[in-house]
């Protein structure tokens, strides 16, 4: 037998216990509250901003329409392969959200931030027990970009989750600046391979080389930028 254990990715997580106020204290709460007040004041003349947690079929579809359009625009402009356009991806997400209608802890829920009658940002995630995991965030580049609608929807979504009893909030796999600015905990994920035969050992060897290749690409900005433009998953 041959066992191989390798670190795959790190999740960035935020504990919402004992309260959202205490959570913010751990991650520069005064600055975040000040920023949210500034954003709110900037939008007063436009009717303010409204966070919508999609709870019916029509609202879910409208939010996903906006999200997929926003991501397509940003990916196309950056020359990045849009995996949300891969066959079945969009239908899977919509169907999963529809199945969760009426549930208190659905596996897929999508939030939308409305400003001046249009959706300027979306945030999708799902519940697993008392934890909420983020799946994706999207936002549009337009005349309201200066108020950072993407940052605003993160703050309001976390606040909504805390008010609904969520104890742990995570942003999913991968490291990004906005994740580290919010999260106070890292959660490592490991891959375990158990080879029972000579052929299995060859396979685990192949997987080891592939994982090493991914790590090299991800740690090299130029290679990672190229990889994101290819129709393959890293």
JSON list of C-alpha atoms in Angstrom, two decimals:
[
{"chain": "A", "resi": 1, "resn": "UNK", "atom": "CA", "xyz": [0.00, 0.00, 0.00]},
{"chain": "A", "resi": 2, "resn": "UNK", "atom": "CA", "xyz": [1.07, 3.56, -0.63]},
{"chain": "A", "resi": 3, "resn": "UNK", "atom": "CA", "xyz": [-0.58, 6.61, 0.86]},
{"chain": "A", "resi": 4, "resn": "UNK", "atom": "CA", "xyz": [0.02, 10.12, -0.39]},
{"chain": "A", "resi": 5, "resn": "UNK", "atom": "CA", "xyz": [-1.34, 13.21, 1.36]},
{"chain": "A", "resi": 6, "resn": "UNK", "atom": "CA", "xyz": [-0.93, 16.61, -0.24]},
{"chain": "A", "resi": 7, "resn": "UNK", "atom": "CA", "xyz": [-2.16, 20.09, 0.56]},
{"chain": "A", "resi": 8, "resn": "UNK", "atom": "CA", "xyz": [-4.52, 21.20, -2.20]},
{"chain": "A", "resi": 9, "resn": "UNK", "atom": "CA", "xyz": [-5.92, 24.62, -1.36]},
{"chain": "A", "resi": 10, "resn": "UNK", "atom": "CA", "xyz": [-6.62, 26.92, 1.55]},
{"chain": "A", "resi": 11, "resn": "UNK", "atom": "CA", "xyz": [-10.06, 28.27, 2.39]},
{"chain": "A", "resi": 12, "resn": "UNK", "atom": "CA", "xyz": [-10.37, 31.66, 4.07]},
{"chain": "A", "resi": 13, "resn": "UNK", "atom": "CA", "xyz": [-13.02, 31.73, 6.77]},
{"chain": "A", "resi": 14, "resn": "UNK", "atom": "CA", "xyz": [-14.60, 34.19, 9.20]},
{"chain": "A", "resi": 15, "resn": "UNK", "atom": "CA", "xyz": [-16.20, 33.20, 12.50]},
{"chain": "A", "resi": 16, "resn": "UNK", "atom": "CA", "xyz": [-19.39, 35.19, 13.15]},
{"chain": "A", "resi": 17, "resn": "UNK", "atom": "CA", "xyz": [-19.46, 34.19, 16.81]},
{"chain": "A", "resi": 18, "resn": "UNK", "atom": "CA", "xyz": [-20.35, 35.59, 19.23]},
{"chain": "A", "resi": 19, "resn": "UNK", "atom": "CA", "xyz": [-21.70, 38.40, 17.02]},
{"chain": "A", "resi": 20, "resn": "UNK", "atom": "CA", "xyz": [-21.09, 40.27, 13.79]},
{"chain": "A", "resi": 21, "resn": "UNK", "atom": "CA", "xyz": [-19.77, 43.21, 15.85]},
{"chain": "A", "resi": 22, "resn": "UNK", "atom": "CA", "xyz": [-17.14, 41.01, 17.48]},
{"chain": "A", "resi": 23, "resn": "UNK", "atom": "CA", "xyz": [-16.26, 39.51, 14.10]},
{"chain": "A", "resi": 24, "resn": "UNK", "atom": "CA", "xyz": [-15.67, 42.98, 12.65]},
{"chain": "A", "resi": 25, "resn": "UNK", "atom": "CA", "xyz": [-13.48, 43.95, 15.59]},
{"chain": "A", "resi": 26, "resn": "UNK", "atom": "CA", "xyz": [-11.10, 41.15, 14.64]},
{"chain": "A", "resi": 27, "resn": "UNK", "atom": "CA", "xyz": [-10.78, 42.40, 11.05]},
{"chain": "A", "resi": 28, "resn": "UNK", "atom": "CA", "xyz": [-10.53, 46.19, 11.08]},
{"chain": "A", "resi": 29, "resn": "UNK", "atom": "CA", "xyz": [-14.20, 46.77, 11.88]},
{"chain": "A", "resi": 30, "resn": "UNK", "atom": "CA", "xyz": [-14.02, 50.59, 12.23]},
{"chain": "A", "resi": 31, "resn": "UNK", "atom": "CA", "xyz": [-12.62, 50.99, 8.73]},
{"chain": "A", "resi": 32, "resn": "UNK", "atom": "CA", "xyz": [-15.23, 48.64, 7.25]},
{"chain": "A", "resi": 33, "resn": "UNK", "atom": "CA", "xyz": [-18.10, 50.43, 8.99]},
{"chain": "A", "resi": 34, "resn": "UNK", "atom": "CA", "xyz": [-16.74, 53.81, 7.89]},
{"chain": "A", "resi": 35, "resn": "UNK", "atom": "CA", "xyz": [-16.48, 52.57, 4.30]},
{"chain": "A", "resi": 36, "resn": "UNK", "atom": "CA", "xyz": [-20.07, 51.26, 4.36]},
{"chain": "A", "resi": 37, "resn": "UNK", "atom": "CA", "xyz": [-21.34, 54.60, 5.73]},
{"chain": "A", "resi": 38, "resn": "UNK", "atom": "CA", "xyz": [-19.48, 56.44, 2.98]},
{"chain": "A", "resi": 39, "resn": "UNK", "atom": "CA", "xyz": [-20.91, 54.12, 0.31]},
{"chain": "A", "resi": 40, "resn": "UNK", "atom": "CA", "xyz": [-24.42, 54.59, 1.70]},
{"chain": "A", "resi": 41, "resn": "UNK", "atom": "CA", "xyz": [-24.07, 58.37, 1.72]},
{"chain": "A", "resi": 42, "resn": "UNK", "atom": "CA", "xyz": [-22.73, 58.37, -1.84]},
{"chain": "A", "resi": 43, "resn": "UNK", "atom": "CA", "xyz": [-25.85, 56.55, -3.03]},
{"chain": "A", "resi": 44, "resn": "UNK", "atom": "CA", "xyz": [-28.47, 58.64, -1.20]},
{"chain": "A", "resi": 45, "resn": "UNK", "atom": "CA", "xyz": [-29.25, 60.74, -4.26]},
{"chain": "A", "resi": 46, "resn": "UNK", "atom": "CA", "xyz": [-29.80, 57.53, -6.27]},
{"chain": "A", "resi": 47, "resn": "UNK", "atom": "CA", "xyz": [-32.27, 55.91, -3.87]},
{"chain": "A", "resi": 48, "resn": "UNK", "atom": "CA", "xyz": [-29.62, 54.07, -1.87]},
{"chain": "A", "resi": 49, "resn": "UNK", "atom": "CA", "xyz": [-28.57, 50.45, -2.22]},
{"chain": "A", "resi": 50, "resn": "UNK", "atom": "CA", "xyz": [-30.80, 47.45, -1.54]},
{"chain": "A", "resi": 51, "resn": "UNK", "atom": "CA", "xyz": [-29.58, 43.94, -0.79]},
{"chain": "A", "resi": 52, "resn": "UNK", "atom": "CA", "xyz": [-31.96, 41.30, -2.14]},
{"chain": "A", "resi": 53, "resn": "UNK", "atom": "CA", "xyz": [-31.72, 37.66, -1.09]},
{"chain": "A", "resi": 54, "resn": "UNK", "atom": "CA", "xyz": [-33.46, 35.91, -3.98]},
{"chain": "A", "resi": 55, "resn": "UNK", "atom": "CA", "xyz": [-36.29, 33.79, -2.57]},
{"chain": "A", "resi": 56, "resn": "UNK", "atom": "CA", "xyz": [-38.55, 33.15, -5.56]},
{"chain": "A", "resi": 57, "resn": "UNK", "atom": "CA", "xyz": [-38.03, 31.83, -9.08]},
{"chain": "A", "resi": 58, "resn": "UNK", "atom": "CA", "xyz": [-38.33, 35.17, -10.87]},
{"chain": "A", "resi": 59, "resn": "UNK", "atom": "CA", "xyz": [-35.88, 36.95, -8.54]},
{"chain": "A", "resi": 60, "resn": "UNK", "atom": "CA", "xyz": [-33.43, 34.04, -8.72]},
{"chain": "A", "resi": 61, "resn": "UNK", "atom": "CA", "xyz": [-33.44, 34.07, -12.52]},
{"chain": "A", "resi": 62, "resn": "UNK", "atom": "CA", "xyz": [-33.07, 37.86, -12.65]},
{"chain": "A", "resi": 63, "resn": "UNK", "atom": "CA", "xyz": [-30.09, 37.72, -10.28]},
{"chain": "A", "resi": 64, "resn": "UNK", "atom": "CA", "xyz": [-28.41, 34.91, -12.25]},
{"chain": "A", "resi": 65, "resn": "UNK", "atom": "CA", "xyz": [-29.03, 36.72, -15.54]},
{"chain": "A", "resi": 66, "resn": "UNK", "atom": "CA", "xyz": [-27.21, 39.74, -14.14]},
{"chain": "A", "resi": 67, "resn": "UNK", "atom": "CA", "xyz": [-24.40, 37.66, -12.63]},
{"chain": "A", "resi": 68, "resn": "UNK", "atom": "CA", "xyz": [-23.65, 35.68, -15.78]},
{"chain": "A", "resi": 69, "resn": "UNK", "atom": "CA", "xyz": [-23.77, 38.81, -17.93]},
{"chain": "A", "resi": 70, "resn": "UNK", "atom": "CA", "xyz": [-21.42, 40.66, -15.56]},
{"chain": "A", "resi": 71, "resn": "UNK", "atom": "CA", "xyz": [-18.92, 37.80, -15.46]},
{"chain": "A", "resi": 72, "resn": "UNK", "atom": "CA", "xyz": [-19.03, 37.32, -19.22]},
{"chain": "A", "resi": 73, "resn": "UNK", "atom": "CA", "xyz": [-18.22, 40.98, -19.76]},
{"chain": "A", "resi": 74, "resn": "UNK", "atom": "CA", "xyz": [-15.33, 41.00, -17.28]},
{"chain": "A", "resi": 75, "resn": "UNK", "atom": "CA", "xyz": [-13.85, 37.69, -18.47]},
{"chain": "A", "resi": 76, "resn": "UNK", "atom": "CA", "xyz": [-14.08, 38.68, -22.12]},
{"chain": "A", "resi": 77, "resn": "UNK", "atom": "CA", "xyz": [-12.43, 42.02, -21.45]},
{"chain": "A", "resi": 78, "resn": "UNK", "atom": "CA", "xyz": [-9.60, 40.32, -19.54]},
{"chain": "A", "resi": 79, "resn": "UNK", "atom": "CA", "xyz": [-9.26, 37.52, -22.08]},
{"chain": "A", "resi": 80, "resn": "UNK", "atom": "CA", "xyz": [-9.98, 34.88, -19.41]},
{"chain": "A", "resi": 81, "resn": "UNK", "atom": "CA", "xyz": [-11.78, 31.63, -20.20]},
{"chain": "A", "resi": 82, "resn": "UNK", "atom": "CA", "xyz": [-15.34, 31.91, -18.88]},
{"chain": "A", "resi": 83, "resn": "UNK", "atom": "CA", "xyz": [-16.06, 28.54, -17.25]},
{"chain": "A", "resi": 84, "resn": "UNK", "atom": "CA", "xyz": [-19.58, 29.68, -16.42]},
{"chain": "A", "resi": 85, "resn": "UNK", "atom": "CA", "xyz": [-20.30, 29.29, -20.13]},
{"chain": "A", "resi": 86, "resn": "UNK", "atom": "CA", "xyz": [-19.29, 25.63, -20.10]},
{"chain": "A", "resi": 87, "resn": "UNK", "atom": "CA", "xyz": [-22.22, 23.30, -20.94]},
{"chain": "A", "resi": 88, "resn": "UNK", "atom": "CA", "xyz": [-24.61, 22.74, -18.07]},
{"chain": "A", "resi": 89, "resn": "UNK", "atom": "CA", "xyz": [-22.97, 25.08, -15.56]},
{"chain": "A", "resi": 90, "resn": "UNK", "atom": "CA", "xyz": [-25.55, 27.85, -15.61]},
{"chain": "A", "resi": 91, "resn": "UNK", "atom": "CA", "xyz": [-28.51, 25.46, -15.66]},
{"chain": "A", "resi": 92, "resn": "UNK", "atom": "CA", "xyz": [-27.07, 23.52, -12.72]},
{"chain": "A", "resi": 93, "resn": "UNK", "atom": "CA", "xyz": [-26.75, 26.66, -10.61]},
{"chain": "A", "resi": 94, "resn": "UNK", "atom": "CA", "xyz": [-30.20, 27.94, -11.47]},
{"chain": "A", "resi": 95, "resn": "UNK", "atom": "CA", "xyz": [-31.84, 24.58, -10.80]},
{"chain": "A", "resi": 96, "resn": "UNK", "atom": "CA", "xyz": [-30.04, 24.20, -7.48]},
{"chain": "A", "resi": 97, "resn": "UNK", "atom": "CA", "xyz": [-31.24, 27.64, -6.39]},
{"chain": "A", "resi": 98, "resn": "UNK", "atom": "CA", "xyz": [-34.80, 26.86, -7.48]},
{"chain": "A", "resi": 99, "resn": "UNK", "atom": "CA", "xyz": [-34.75, 23.63, -5.48]},
{"chain": "A", "resi": 100, "resn": "UNK", "atom": "CA", "xyz": [-33.87, 25.62, -2.37]},
{"chain": "A", "resi": 101, "resn": "UNK", "atom": "CA", "xyz": [-36.92, 27.89, -2.51]},
{"chain": "A", "resi": 102, "resn": "UNK", "atom": "CA", "xyz": [-38.65, 27.75, 0.86]},
{"chain": "A", "resi": 103, "resn": "UNK", "atom": "CA", "xyz": [-35.71, 26.11, 2.63]},
{"chain": "A", "resi": 104, "resn": "UNK", "atom": "CA", "xyz": [-34.08, 27.84, 5.60]},
{"chain": "A", "resi": 105, "resn": "UNK", "atom": "CA", "xyz": [-30.60, 26.63, 4.63]},
{"chain": "A", "resi": 106, "resn": "UNK", "atom": "CA", "xyz": [-30.53, 26.10, 0.86]},
{"chain": "A", "resi": 107, "resn": "UNK", "atom": "CA", "xyz": [-27.49, 24.68, -0.91]},
{"chain": "A", "resi": 108, "resn": "UNK", "atom": "CA", "xyz": [-27.56, 27.60, -3.34]},
{"chain": "A", "resi": 109, "resn": "UNK", "atom": "CA", "xyz": [-28.67, 31.15, -2.60]},
{"chain": "A", "resi": 110, "resn": "UNK", "atom": "CA", "xyz": [-27.90, 34.25, -4.63]},
{"chain": "A", "resi": 111, "resn": "UNK", "atom": "CA", "xyz": [-27.83, 37.82, -3.35]},
{"chain": "A", "resi": 112, "resn": "UNK", "atom": "CA", "xyz": [-28.21, 40.88, -5.54]},
{"chain": "A", "resi": 113, "resn": "UNK", "atom": "CA", "xyz": [-27.25, 44.48, -4.79]},
{"chain": "A", "resi": 114, "resn": "UNK", "atom": "CA", "xyz": [-29.63, 46.90, -6.49]},
{"chain": "A", "resi": 115, "resn": "UNK", "atom": "CA", "xyz": [-28.66, 50.50, -7.13]},
{"chain": "A", "resi": 116, "resn": "UNK", "atom": "CA", "xyz": [-30.82, 52.90, -9.13]},
{"chain": "A", "resi": 117, "resn": "UNK", "atom": "CA", "xyz": [-33.12, 50.12, -10.31]},
{"chain": "A", "resi": 118, "resn": "UNK", "atom": "CA", "xyz": [-30.42, 47.77, -11.63]},
{"chain": "A", "resi": 119, "resn": "UNK", "atom": "CA", "xyz": [-28.36, 44.91, -10.21]},
{"chain": "A", "resi": 120, "resn": "UNK", "atom": "CA", "xyz": [-24.80, 46.17, -9.81]},
{"chain": "A", "resi": 121, "resn": "UNK", "atom": "CA", "xyz": [-23.34, 43.16, -7.95]},
{"chain": "A", "resi": 122, "resn": "UNK", "atom": "CA", "xyz": [-24.24, 39.59, -7.00]},
{"chain": "A", "resi": 123, "resn": "UNK", "atom": "CA", "xyz": [-22.91, 37.10, -4.48]},
{"chain": "A", "resi": 124, "resn": "UNK", "atom": "CA", "xyz": [-23.82, 33.40, -4.55]},
{"chain": "A", "resi": 125, "resn": "UNK", "atom": "CA", "xyz": [-23.17, 30.79, -1.90]},
{"chain": "A", "resi": 126, "resn": "UNK", "atom": "CA", "xyz": [-24.74, 27.95, 0.02]},
{"chain": "A", "resi": 127, "resn": "UNK", "atom": "CA", "xyz": [-25.42, 26.57, 3.48]},
{"chain": "A", "resi": 128, "resn": "UNK", "atom": "CA", "xyz": [-23.93, 23.51, 5.12]},
{"chain": "A", "resi": 129, "resn": "UNK", "atom": "CA", "xyz": [-25.22, 23.33, 8.66]},
{"chain": "A", "resi": 130, "resn": "UNK", "atom": "CA", "xyz": [-24.31, 26.58, 10.42]},
{"chain": "A", "resi": 131, "resn": "UNK", "atom": "CA", "xyz": [-21.74, 27.52, 7.78]},
{"chain": "A", "resi": 132, "resn": "UNK", "atom": "CA", "xyz": [-22.21, 29.61, 4.65]},
{"chain": "A", "resi": 133, "resn": "UNK", "atom": "CA", "xyz": [-19.73, 29.15, 1.80]},
{"chain": "A", "resi": 134, "resn": "UNK", "atom": "CA", "xyz": [-19.31, 31.66, -1.00]},
{"chain": "A", "resi": 135, "resn": "UNK", "atom": "CA", "xyz": [-19.32, 30.31, -4.57]},
{"chain": "A", "resi": 136, "resn": "UNK", "atom": "CA", "xyz": [-18.79, 33.42, -6.68]},
{"chain": "A", "resi": 137, "resn": "UNK", "atom": "CA", "xyz": [-19.06, 37.19, -6.71]},
{"chain": "A", "resi": 138, "resn": "UNK", "atom": "CA", "xyz": [-19.74, 39.42, -9.71]},
{"chain": "A", "resi": 139, "resn": "UNK", "atom": "CA", "xyz": [-20.12, 43.13, -10.29]},
{"chain": "A", "resi": 140, "resn": "UNK", "atom": "CA", "xyz": [-20.51, 45.52, -13.17]},
{"chain": "A", "resi": 141, "resn": "UNK", "atom": "CA", "xyz": [-18.15, 48.30, -14.20]},
{"chain": "A", "resi": 142, "resn": "UNK", "atom": "CA", "xyz": [-20.27, 51.41, -14.69]},
{"chain": "A", "resi": 143, "resn": "UNK", "atom": "CA", "xyz": [-20.95, 54.84, -13.22]},
{"chain": "A", "resi": 144, "resn": "UNK", "atom": "CA", "xyz": [-21.31, 53.33, -9.73]},
{"chain": "A", "resi": 145, "resn": "UNK", "atom": "CA", "xyz": [-17.96, 51.51, -9.72]},
{"chain": "A", "resi": 146, "resn": "UNK", "atom": "CA", "xyz": [-16.41, 54.22, -7.55]},
{"chain": "A", "resi": 147, "resn": "UNK", "atom": "CA", "xyz": [-18.51, 53.08, -4.58]},
{"chain": "A", "resi": 148, "resn": "UNK", "atom": "CA", "xyz": [-17.18, 49.49, -4.91]},
{"chain": "A", "resi": 149, "resn": "UNK", "atom": "CA", "xyz": [-20.49, 47.55, -5.16]},
{"chain": "A", "resi": 150, "resn": "UNK", "atom": "CA", "xyz": [-18.54, 44.27, -4.93]},
{"chain": "A", "resi": 151, "resn": "UNK", "atom": "CA", "xyz": [-17.10, 45.23, -1.57]},
{"chain": "A", "resi": 152, "resn": "UNK", "atom": "CA", "xyz": [-20.48, 46.53, -0.44]},
{"chain": "A", "resi": 153, "resn": "UNK", "atom": "CA", "xyz": [-22.35, 43.31, -1.25]},
{"chain": "A", "resi": 154, "resn": "UNK", "atom": "CA", "xyz": [-19.78, 41.28, 0.69]},
{"chain": "A", "resi": 155, "resn": "UNK", "atom": "CA", "xyz": [-20.31, 43.39, 3.80]},
{"chain": "A", "resi": 156, "resn": "UNK", "atom": "CA", "xyz": [-24.10, 43.29, 3.54]},
{"chain": "A", "resi": 157, "resn": "UNK", "atom": "CA", "xyz": [-24.17, 39.55, 2.76]},
{"chain": "A", "resi": 158, "resn": "UNK", "atom": "CA", "xyz": [-22.03, 38.72, 5.79]},
{"chain": "A", "resi": 159, "resn": "UNK", "atom": "CA", "xyz": [-24.27, 40.92, 7.95]},
{"chain": "A", "resi": 160, "resn": "UNK", "atom": "CA", "xyz": [-27.39, 39.17, 6.63]},
{"chain": "A", "resi": 161, "resn": "UNK", "atom": "CA", "xyz": [-25.90, 35.74, 7.26]},
{"chain": "A", "resi": 162, "resn": "UNK", "atom": "CA", "xyz": [-24.99, 36.68, 10.83]},
{"chain": "A", "resi": 163, "resn": "UNK", "atom": "CA", "xyz": [-28.51, 37.94, 11.47]},
{"chain": "A", "resi": 164, "resn": "UNK", "atom": "CA", "xyz": [-29.91, 34.64, 10.19]},
{"chain": "A", "resi": 165, "resn": "UNK", "atom": "CA", "xyz": [-27.78, 32.59, 12.60]},
{"chain": "A", "resi": 166, "resn": "UNK", "atom": "CA", "xyz": [-24.83, 31.61, 10.40]},
{"chain": "A", "resi": 167, "resn": "UNK", "atom": "CA", "xyz": [-21.82, 30.91, 12.62]},
{"chain": "A", "resi": 168, "resn": "UNK", "atom": "CA", "xyz": [-19.06, 30.52, 10.04]},
{"chain": "A", "resi": 169, "resn": "UNK", "atom": "CA", "xyz": [-18.62, 32.30, 6.71]},
{"chain": "A", "resi": 170, "resn": "UNK", "atom": "CA", "xyz": [-16.07, 31.32, 4.08]},
{"chain": "A", "resi": 171, "resn": "UNK", "atom": "CA", "xyz": [-15.22, 32.55, 0.60]},
{"chain": "A", "resi": 172, "resn": "UNK", "atom": "CA", "xyz": [-14.31, 29.20, -0.90]},
{"chain": "A", "resi": 173, "resn": "UNK", "atom": "CA", "xyz": [-10.98, 28.09, -2.34]},
{"chain": "A", "resi": 174, "resn": "UNK", "atom": "CA", "xyz": [-8.15, 30.31, -3.39]},
{"chain": "A", "resi": 175, "resn": "UNK", "atom": "CA", "xyz": [-6.46, 33.43, -2.05]},
{"chain": "A", "resi": 176, "resn": "UNK", "atom": "CA", "xyz": [-7.63, 36.92, -2.98]},
{"chain": "A", "resi": 177, "resn": "UNK", "atom": "CA", "xyz": [-7.07, 40.28, -1.33]},
{"chain": "A", "resi": 178, "resn": "UNK", "atom": "CA", "xyz": [-10.74, 40.75, -0.45]},
{"chain": "A", "resi": 179, "resn": "UNK", "atom": "CA", "xyz": [-10.78, 37.34, 1.27]},
{"chain": "A", "resi": 180, "resn": "UNK", "atom": "CA", "xyz": [-7.78, 38.03, 3.48]},
{"chain": "A", "resi": 181, "resn": "UNK", "atom": "CA", "xyz": [-9.20, 41.46, 4.38]},
{"chain": "A", "resi": 182, "resn": "UNK", "atom": "CA", "xyz": [-12.30, 39.80, 5.86]},
{"chain": "A", "resi": 183, "resn": "UNK", "atom": "CA", "xyz": [-11.25, 36.41, 7.17]},
{"chain": "A", "resi": 184, "resn": "UNK", "atom": "CA", "xyz": [-9.56, 35.55, 10.46]},
{"chain": "A", "resi": 185, "resn": "UNK", "atom": "CA", "xyz": [-9.05, 31.82, 9.87]},
{"chain": "A", "resi": 186, "resn": "UNK", "atom": "CA", "xyz": [-7.50, 29.64, 7.19]},
{"chain": "A", "resi": 187, "resn": "UNK", "atom": "CA", "xyz": [-8.78, 26.12, 6.57]},
{"chain": "A", "resi": 188, "resn": "UNK", "atom": "CA", "xyz": [-6.37, 23.80, 4.70]},
{"chain": "A", "resi": 189, "resn": "UNK", "atom": "CA", "xyz": [-7.80, 21.12, 2.42]},
{"chain": "A", "resi": 190, "resn": "UNK", "atom": "CA", "xyz": [-5.85, 17.96, 1.68]},
{"chain": "A", "resi": 191, "resn": "UNK", "atom": "CA", "xyz": [-5.97, 15.30, -1.02]},
{"chain": "A", "resi": 192, "resn": "UNK", "atom": "CA", "xyz": [-5.30, 11.69, 0.01]},
{"chain": "A", "resi": 193, "resn": "UNK", "atom": "CA", "xyz": [-4.40, 8.96, -2.47]},
{"chain": "A", "resi": 194, "resn": "UNK", "atom": "CA", "xyz": [-4.14, 5.31, -1.43]},
{"chain": "A", "resi": 195, "resn": "UNK", "atom": "CA", "xyz": [-2.43, 3.04, -3.96]},
{"chain": "A", "resi": 196, "resn": "UNK", "atom": "CA", "xyz": [-3.16, -0.68, -3.49]},
{"chain": "A", "resi": 197, "resn": "UNK", "atom": "CA", "xyz": [-1.63, -2.03, -6.71]},
{"chain": "A", "resi": 198, "resn": "UNK", "atom": "CA", "xyz": [1.37, -1.28, -8.96]},
{"chain": "A", "resi": 199, "resn": "UNK", "atom": "CA", "xyz": [-1.01, 0.35, -11.43]},
{"chain": "A", "resi": 200, "resn": "UNK", "atom": "CA", "xyz": [-2.40, 2.44, -8.60]},
{"chain": "A", "resi": 201, "resn": "UNK", "atom": "CA", "xyz": [1.10, 3.59, -7.72]},
{"chain": "A", "resi": 202, "resn": "UNK", "atom": "CA", "xyz": [1.62, 4.74, -11.31]},
{"chain": "A", "resi": 203, "resn": "UNK", "atom": "CA", "xyz": [-1.61, 6.70, -11.11]},
{"chain": "A", "resi": 204, "resn": "UNK", "atom": "CA", "xyz": [-0.70, 8.38, -7.80]},
{"chain": "A", "resi": 205, "resn": "UNK", "atom": "CA", "xyz": [2.67, 9.25, -9.31]},
{"chain": "A", "resi": 206, "resn": "UNK", "atom": "CA", "xyz": [0.91, 10.90, -12.25]},
{"chain": "A", "resi": 207, "resn": "UNK", "atom": "CA", "xyz": [-1.38, 12.78, -9.87]},
{"chain": "A", "resi": 208, "resn": "UNK", "atom": "CA", "xyz": [1.65, 13.95, -7.85]},
{"chain": "A", "resi": 209, "resn": "UNK", "atom": "CA", "xyz": [3.29, 15.38, -10.96]},
{"chain": "A", "resi": 210, "resn": "UNK", "atom": "CA", "xyz": [0.04, 17.05, -12.04]},
{"chain": "A", "resi": 211, "resn": "UNK", "atom": "CA", "xyz": [-0.45, 18.64, -8.62]},
{"chain": "A", "resi": 212, "resn": "UNK", "atom": "CA", "xyz": [3.15, 19.87, -8.63]},
{"chain": "A", "resi": 213, "resn": "UNK", "atom": "CA", "xyz": [2.58, 21.39, -12.06]},
{"chain": "A", "resi": 214, "resn": "UNK", "atom": "CA", "xyz": [-0.54, 23.19, -10.85]},
{"chain": "A", "resi": 215, "resn": "UNK", "atom": "CA", "xyz": [1.33, 24.56, -7.86]},
{"chain": "A", "resi": 216, "resn": "UNK", "atom": "CA", "xyz": [4.13, 25.87, -10.07]},
{"chain": "A", "resi": 217, "resn": "UNK", "atom": "CA", "xyz": [1.65, 27.55, -12.41]},
{"chain": "A", "resi": 218, "resn": "UNK", "atom": "CA", "xyz": [-0.36, 29.13, -9.59]},
{"chain": "A", "resi": 219, "resn": "UNK", "atom": "CA", "xyz": [2.79, 30.53, -7.98]},
{"chain": "A", "resi": 220, "resn": "UNK", "atom": "CA", "xyz": [3.98, 32.10, -11.21]},
{"chain": "A", "resi": 221, "resn": "UNK", "atom": "CA", "xyz": [1.91, 35.20, -12.12]},
{"chain": "A", "resi": 222, "resn": "UNK", "atom": "CA", "xyz": [2.73, 34.99, -15.84]},
{"chain": "A", "resi": 223, "resn": "UNK", "atom": "CA", "xyz": [1.95, 31.28, -16.12]},
{"chain": "A", "resi": 224, "resn": "UNK", "atom": "CA", "xyz": [-1.22, 31.66, -14.02]},
{"chain": "A", "resi": 225, "resn": "UNK", "atom": "CA", "xyz": [-2.44, 34.50, -16.23]},
{"chain": "A", "resi": 226, "resn": "UNK", "atom": "CA", "xyz": [-1.92, 32.26, -19.27]},
{"chain": "A", "resi": 227, "resn": "UNK", "atom": "CA", "xyz": [-3.62, 29.28, -17.63]},
{"chain": "A", "resi": 228, "resn": "UNK", "atom": "CA", "xyz": [-6.75, 31.32, -16.91]},
{"chain": "A", "resi": 229, "resn": "UNK", "atom": "CA", "xyz": [-7.15, 31.90, -20.63]},
{"chain": "A", "resi": 230, "resn": "UNK", "atom": "CA", "xyz": [-7.24, 28.17, -21.43]},
{"chain": "A", "resi": 231, "resn": "UNK", "atom": "CA", "xyz": [-10.36, 25.93, -21.42]},
{"chain": "A", "resi": 232, "resn": "UNK", "atom": "CA", "xyz": [-8.97, 23.73, -18.67]},
{"chain": "A", "resi": 233, "resn": "UNK", "atom": "CA", "xyz": [-9.47, 23.77, -14.92]},
{"chain": "A", "resi": 234, "resn": "UNK", "atom": "CA", "xyz": [-6.73, 24.76, -12.49]}
]
